């Protein structure tokens, strides 16, 4: 099944606390060592450095910023909120991502299963007693199965990349902001003010985010009655919301619960971003542990 979409032709990270001069590496609160460069030898999340991926990443964001509108997001949430595309377990979904590469990511060109395990294992090392966070690291990007033919084979711009609210003004901290000028919502007086259709402190749960893997995986987890804590669902839903957790934008829309959950998201973000490397994880060695967590927090089969 293919979902038809109009196709175009087309700061400092929180939580870093010291610098190890001997090794010239940043060390995070839990002991996780942050590499100075990504897989390509460049600084992390540098969208302007000249590299073989830079132009492709910029083209991706141009398309993403033009077509991610309030109406588009409403339509996608309605369609995919039905959870009628497929039935499978969490680990099956992990394996389905073996052939997926995120074209919006300037830091990684490895299959997504590698990134999922790198993130989960880095968190597990530093937070051994927070098993819910280990599993969150494993599943946070599973929504990228939207790229798979069985899920409509959505284009990359409708699945990956930084997320941002729709229905209000696009903050200038959003990467490649200039391309929003071609988005019809940019010129719509209902959507182009600070609050738009929202209000002070309304809570992020009441704010529509640009459509992609984050919101989809949130809908899947919630719709299948996961027993993961609210902080885990918050991480899954907003881990790509860099305008908020890196630049502090859109805080005027947050409520008290959002503020509390942000503490966990900022911890998680360090591992999501900086664990990307060429280091391989022994999948078969760690698989039994993650299968036990999946059994603890999810049903055997999920509706997707």
Tab-separated table of C-alpha atoms in Angstrom:
chain	number	residue	atom	x	y	z
A	1	UNK	CA	0.000	0.000	0.000
A	2	UNK	CA	1.252	3.460	-0.867
A	3	UNK	CA	-0.007	6.625	0.790
A	4	UNK	CA	-0.248	9.359	-1.820
A	5	UNK	CA	1.286	12.698	-0.877
A	6	UNK	CA	1.816	15.639	-3.185
A	7	UNK	CA	5.446	15.121	-4.127
A	8	UNK	CA	7.724	18.126	-4.676
A	9	UNK	CA	10.328	18.161	-7.412
A	10	UNK	CA	12.583	18.737	-5.454
A	11	UNK	CA	24.358	26.181	20.716
A	12	UNK	CA	25.889	24.131	23.138
A	13	UNK	CA	24.226	20.877	24.109
A	14	UNK	CA	22.736	20.565	27.588
A	15	UNK	CA	24.388	18.336	30.135
A	16	UNK	CA	28.068	18.641	29.175
A	17	UNK	CA	29.902	19.167	32.429
A	18	UNK	CA	33.632	18.916	31.944
A	19	UNK	CA	36.479	18.730	29.473
A	20	UNK	CA	39.070	16.011	29.765
A	21	UNK	CA	42.194	17.810	28.585
A	22	UNK	CA	44.211	14.631	28.373
A	23	UNK	CA	41.955	13.026	25.793
A	24	UNK	CA	40.265	16.212	24.526
A	25	UNK	CA	36.873	14.560	24.922
A	26	UNK	CA	33.717	15.822	26.592
A	27	UNK	CA	32.392	13.739	29.470
A	28	UNK	CA	28.696	13.685	30.340
A	29	UNK	CA	27.160	13.443	33.797
A	30	UNK	CA	26.894	9.669	33.746
A	31	UNK	CA	30.390	9.049	32.399
A	32	UNK	CA	29.501	8.682	28.705
A	33	UNK	CA	32.416	10.078	26.677
A	34	UNK	CA	31.401	12.446	23.900
A	35	UNK	CA	33.468	12.279	20.706
A	36	UNK	CA	34.562	15.604	19.264
A	37	UNK	CA	33.514	14.661	15.736
A	38	UNK	CA	30.848	12.585	14.003
A	39	UNK	CA	31.255	9.641	11.639
A	40	UNK	CA	32.386	11.999	8.870
A	41	UNK	CA	35.015	13.845	10.931
A	42	UNK	CA	32.876	16.986	11.416
A	43	UNK	CA	31.290	18.526	14.503
A	44	UNK	CA	27.827	17.218	15.402
A	45	UNK	CA	24.731	18.838	13.862
A	46	UNK	CA	26.794	21.143	11.661
A	47	UNK	CA	24.413	21.918	8.790
A	48	UNK	CA	26.791	24.290	7.032
A	49	UNK	CA	30.071	22.398	6.821
A	50	UNK	CA	31.007	21.372	3.290
A	51	UNK	CA	30.625	17.612	3.132
A	52	UNK	CA	29.332	14.953	0.787
A	53	UNK	CA	26.042	14.870	2.739
A	54	UNK	CA	25.569	18.593	3.415
A	55	UNK	CA	23.819	19.514	0.168
A	56	UNK	CA	21.492	16.551	0.385
A	57	UNK	CA	20.605	17.434	3.981
A	58	UNK	CA	19.869	21.049	3.023
A	59	UNK	CA	17.676	19.965	0.107
A	60	UNK	CA	15.813	17.686	2.484
A	61	UNK	CA	15.048	20.558	4.860
A	62	UNK	CA	13.918	22.825	2.063
A	63	UNK	CA	11.279	20.297	1.045
A	64	UNK	CA	10.370	19.523	4.639
A	65	UNK	CA	9.838	23.178	5.535
A	66	UNK	CA	7.701	23.887	2.489
A	67	UNK	CA	5.288	20.961	2.839
A	68	UNK	CA	4.918	20.465	6.611
A	69	UNK	CA	1.725	22.499	7.120
A	70	UNK	CA	-0.993	22.463	9.770
A	71	UNK	CA	-3.461	20.799	7.396
A	72	UNK	CA	-0.934	18.194	6.276
A	73	UNK	CA	-0.166	17.202	9.877
A	74	UNK	CA	-3.871	16.877	10.733
A	75	UNK	CA	-4.360	14.591	7.747
A	76	UNK	CA	-1.381	12.380	8.622
A	77	UNK	CA	-2.351	12.065	12.303
A	78	UNK	CA	-5.859	11.036	11.316
A	79	UNK	CA	-4.635	8.457	8.819
A	80	UNK	CA	-1.854	6.897	10.884
A	81	UNK	CA	-3.666	7.218	14.192
A	82	UNK	CA	-5.900	4.374	12.992
A	83	UNK	CA	-3.009	1.953	13.623
A	84	UNK	CA	-4.212	-0.332	10.855
A	85	UNK	CA	-1.117	-0.663	8.695
A	86	UNK	CA	0.464	-3.780	10.188
A	87	UNK	CA	0.695	-6.009	13.254
A	88	UNK	CA	4.110	-6.976	14.616
A	89	UNK	CA	6.288	-6.975	17.733
A	90	UNK	CA	8.843	-4.350	18.737
A	91	UNK	CA	11.890	-6.437	17.805
A	92	UNK	CA	10.380	-7.263	14.420
A	93	UNK	CA	10.116	-3.542	13.816
A	94	UNK	CA	13.759	-3.032	14.817
A	95	UNK	CA	14.802	-5.568	12.196
A	96	UNK	CA	12.598	-3.868	9.614
A	97	UNK	CA	14.789	-0.769	9.947
A	98	UNK	CA	17.948	-2.553	8.805
A	99	UNK	CA	17.793	-0.922	5.384
A	100	UNK	CA	16.762	2.558	6.519
A	101	UNK	CA	19.174	5.500	6.340
A	102	UNK	CA	18.072	8.928	7.563
A	103	UNK	CA	18.810	11.469	4.815
A	104	UNK	CA	18.259	14.403	7.199
A	105	UNK	CA	21.074	13.356	9.555
A	106	UNK	CA	24.462	15.000	8.900
A	107	UNK	CA	26.141	12.780	11.507
A	108	UNK	CA	25.354	9.219	10.451
A	109	UNK	CA	24.925	7.057	7.395
A	110	UNK	CA	24.646	3.684	9.143
A	111	UNK	CA	21.425	1.613	9.198
A	112	UNK	CA	19.039	2.764	11.927
A	113	UNK	CA	19.280	-0.488	13.923
A	114	UNK	CA	22.904	0.438	14.663
A	115	UNK	CA	21.924	3.830	16.056
A	116	UNK	CA	19.119	2.376	18.166
A	117	UNK	CA	21.448	-0.071	19.888
A	118	UNK	CA	24.258	2.476	20.263
A	119	UNK	CA	21.856	4.819	22.044
A	120	UNK	CA	20.310	2.145	24.239
A	121	UNK	CA	23.634	0.617	25.287
A	122	UNK	CA	25.189	4.003	26.104
A	123	UNK	CA	22.219	4.831	28.370
A	124	UNK	CA	22.301	1.357	29.925
A	125	UNK	CA	25.941	1.835	30.909
A	126	UNK	CA	25.354	5.147	32.690
A	127	UNK	CA	21.835	4.523	34.058
A	128	UNK	CA	21.778	0.778	34.835
A	129	UNK	CA	18.698	1.003	37.074
A	130	UNK	CA	16.489	2.924	34.613
A	131	UNK	CA	15.457	0.024	32.378
A	132	UNK	CA	12.563	2.035	30.914
A	133	UNK	CA	15.130	4.458	29.531
A	134	UNK	CA	17.166	1.644	27.969
A	135	UNK	CA	14.068	0.497	26.087
A	136	UNK	CA	13.203	4.075	25.140
A	137	UNK	CA	16.655	4.348	23.560
A	138	UNK	CA	15.971	1.212	21.542
A	139	UNK	CA	12.521	2.202	20.270
A	140	UNK	CA	12.687	6.004	19.958
A	141	UNK	CA	13.242	5.936	16.184
A	142	UNK	CA	11.034	2.976	15.257
A	143	UNK	CA	8.529	5.353	13.675
A	144	UNK	CA	10.908	5.528	10.724
A	145	UNK	CA	9.176	2.402	9.438
A	146	UNK	CA	6.924	4.972	7.749
A	147	UNK	CA	9.553	4.833	5.006
A	148	UNK	CA	8.746	1.148	4.426
A	149	UNK	CA	6.345	0.137	1.612
A	150	UNK	CA	4.078	-1.588	4.114
A	151	UNK	CA	3.454	1.749	5.814
A	152	UNK	CA	2.819	3.814	2.717
A	153	UNK	CA	6.478	4.428	1.832
A	154	UNK	CA	6.281	8.084	2.857
A	155	UNK	CA	8.970	10.434	1.517
A	156	UNK	CA	11.853	11.240	3.867
A	157	UNK	CA	10.634	14.803	4.457
A	158	UNK	CA	7.443	13.392	6.025
A	159	UNK	CA	9.288	10.983	8.321
A	160	UNK	CA	12.656	12.273	9.570
A	161	UNK	CA	14.418	15.507	10.469
A	162	UNK	CA	14.024	18.049	13.266
A	163	UNK	CA	10.428	18.564	14.353
A	164	UNK	CA	8.663	21.836	15.155
A	165	UNK	CA	5.152	23.051	16.027
A	166	UNK	CA	2.702	23.841	13.233
A	167	UNK	CA	-0.174	26.225	13.785
A	168	UNK	CA	2.033	29.014	15.108
A	169	UNK	CA	5.103	30.965	13.970
A	170	UNK	CA	8.183	28.992	12.887
A	171	UNK	CA	10.955	29.972	15.303
A	172	UNK	CA	14.174	31.245	13.725
A	173	UNK	CA	16.228	28.724	15.681
A	174	UNK	CA	14.872	25.916	13.472
A	175	UNK	CA	17.588	24.671	11.130
A	176	UNK	CA	17.389	26.161	7.591
A	177	UNK	CA	14.583	28.476	8.702
A	178	UNK	CA	14.702	30.510	5.494
A	179	UNK	CA	12.844	27.815	3.574
A	180	UNK	CA	9.702	28.309	5.657
A	181	UNK	CA	9.030	31.401	3.556
A	182	UNK	CA	7.740	29.024	0.877
A	183	UNK	CA	5.356	27.304	3.320
A	184	UNK	CA	1.765	28.593	2.926
A	185	UNK	CA	1.313	28.701	6.731
A	186	UNK	CA	4.134	31.255	6.914
A	187	UNK	CA	1.819	33.792	5.269
A	188	UNK	CA	-1.404	32.702	7.018
A	189	UNK	CA	-2.373	35.128	9.789
A	190	UNK	CA	-4.062	32.293	11.710
A	191	UNK	CA	-0.788	30.416	11.995
A	192	UNK	CA	2.102	32.914	11.790
A	193	UNK	CA	1.953	34.603	15.210
A	194	UNK	CA	3.786	33.611	18.416
A	195	UNK	CA	0.805	31.670	19.770
A	196	UNK	CA	-1.135	30.983	16.564
A	197	UNK	CA	-3.956	28.580	17.429
A	198	UNK	CA	-2.487	27.895	20.898
A	199	UNK	CA	-2.313	29.735	24.227
A	200	UNK	CA	0.195	30.442	26.997
A	201	UNK	CA	1.055	27.262	28.924
A	202	UNK	CA	-1.423	25.116	26.990
A	203	UNK	CA	0.915	22.125	27.207
A	204	UNK	CA	2.850	20.443	24.411
A	205	UNK	CA	0.317	17.622	24.362
A	206	UNK	CA	-2.116	20.118	22.847
A	207	UNK	CA	0.362	21.363	20.237
A	208	UNK	CA	0.566	19.727	16.810
A	209	UNK	CA	4.113	18.945	15.745
A	210	UNK	CA	5.396	18.509	12.211
A	211	UNK	CA	4.555	14.981	11.107
A	212	UNK	CA	7.174	12.268	11.275
A	213	UNK	CA	8.540	9.244	13.081
A	214	UNK	CA	8.473	10.866	16.542
A	215	UNK	CA	4.740	11.519	16.673
A	216	UNK	CA	3.936	8.247	14.920
A	217	UNK	CA	5.872	6.132	17.430
A	218	UNK	CA	4.189	8.058	20.235
A	219	UNK	CA	0.778	7.190	18.769
A	220	UNK	CA	1.799	3.531	18.411
A	221	UNK	CA	3.087	3.248	21.992
A	222	UNK	CA	0.088	5.002	23.508
A	223	UNK	CA	-2.424	3.212	21.281
A	224	UNK	CA	-1.029	-0.174	22.316
A	225	UNK	CA	-1.243	0.639	26.036
A	226	UNK	CA	2.466	0.582	26.834
A	227	UNK	CA	3.338	0.671	30.530
A	228	UNK	CA	6.351	2.915	29.920
A	229	UNK	CA	6.250	6.023	32.164
A	230	UNK	CA	5.069	9.425	30.842
A	231	UNK	CA	8.676	10.628	30.596
A	232	UNK	CA	9.385	7.881	28.056
A	233	UNK	CA	6.445	8.918	25.876
A	234	UNK	CA	7.608	12.532	26.115
A	235	UNK	CA	11.099	11.533	24.956
A	236	UNK	CA	9.725	9.506	22.044
A	237	UNK	CA	7.455	12.328	20.924
A	238	UNK	CA	9.863	15.248	21.245
A	239	UNK	CA	13.398	13.886	20.850
A	240	UNK	CA	13.735	15.638	17.456
A	241	UNK	CA	12.319	18.940	18.773
A	242	UNK	CA	15.740	20.644	18.813
A	243	UNK	CA	14.294	24.164	18.721
A	244	UNK	CA	13.019	23.437	22.233
A	245	UNK	CA	15.647	21.314	23.939
A	246	UNK	CA	18.676	22.932	22.306
A	247	UNK	CA	17.569	26.539	21.742
A	248	UNK	CA	14.819	26.968	24.359
A	249	UNK	CA	12.190	28.072	21.834
A	250	UNK	CA	8.457	27.488	22.393
A	251	UNK	CA	8.768	27.284	26.187
A	252	UNK	CA	5.765	29.614	26.391
A	253	UNK	CA	3.606	26.666	25.283
A	254	UNK	CA	4.848	24.287	28.000
A	255	UNK	CA	3.031	23.397	31.209
A	256	UNK	CA	4.428	22.052	34.503
A	257	UNK	CA	4.359	18.430	33.385
A	258	UNK	CA	6.335	19.329	30.250
A	259	UNK	CA	8.946	21.104	32.367
A	260	UNK	CA	9.383	18.022	34.555
A	261	UNK	CA	9.666	15.660	31.583
A	262	UNK	CA	12.182	17.960	29.885
A	263	UNK	CA	14.763	16.947	32.487
A	264	UNK	CA	14.674	13.388	31.185
A	265	UNK	CA	14.595	14.468	27.543
A	266	UNK	CA	17.753	16.535	27.972
A	267	UNK	CA	19.517	13.578	29.544
A	268	UNK	CA	18.343	11.311	26.732
A	269	UNK	CA	19.299	13.760	24.004
A	270	UNK	CA	22.992	13.517	24.865
A	271	UNK	CA	22.963	9.806	24.110
A	272	UNK	CA	20.715	10.099	21.051
A	273	UNK	CA	23.042	12.638	19.452
A	274	UNK	CA	26.529	11.750	20.615
A	275	UNK	CA	26.392	7.942	20.560
A	276	UNK	CA	26.363	7.934	16.749
A	277	UNK	CA	29.600	6.301	15.679
A	278	UNK	CA	31.155	3.532	13.624
A	279	UNK	CA	31.360	1.305	16.711
A	280	UNK	CA	29.358	-1.861	16.098
A	281	UNK	CA	27.092	-3.489	18.687
A	282	UNK	CA	26.936	-7.272	19.039
A	283	UNK	CA	23.216	-7.610	18.357
A	284	UNK	CA	22.874	-11.253	19.375
A	285	UNK	CA	24.651	-10.605	22.658
A	286	UNK	CA	22.323	-7.808	23.781
A	287	UNK	CA	19.117	-9.085	22.169
A	288	UNK	CA	17.910	-11.240	25.121
A	289	UNK	CA	18.083	-8.265	27.486
A	290	UNK	CA	16.015	-6.024	25.237
A	291	UNK	CA	13.503	-8.777	24.522
A	292	UNK	CA	12.923	-9.002	28.284
A	293	UNK	CA	12.271	-5.251	28.451
A	294	UNK	CA	9.910	-5.394	25.504
A	295	UNK	CA	7.943	-8.134	27.258
A	296	UNK	CA	7.800	-6.020	30.418
A	297	UNK	CA	6.492	-2.826	28.798
A	298	UNK	CA	4.652	-3.890	25.606
A	299	UNK	CA	2.273	-6.575	24.347
A	300	UNK	CA	3.768	-9.311	22.156
A	301	UNK	CA	2.106	-7.878	19.043
A	302	UNK	CA	1.365	-4.222	18.396
A	303	UNK	CA	-0.968	-2.508	15.979
A	304	UNK	CA	0.969	-0.099	13.758
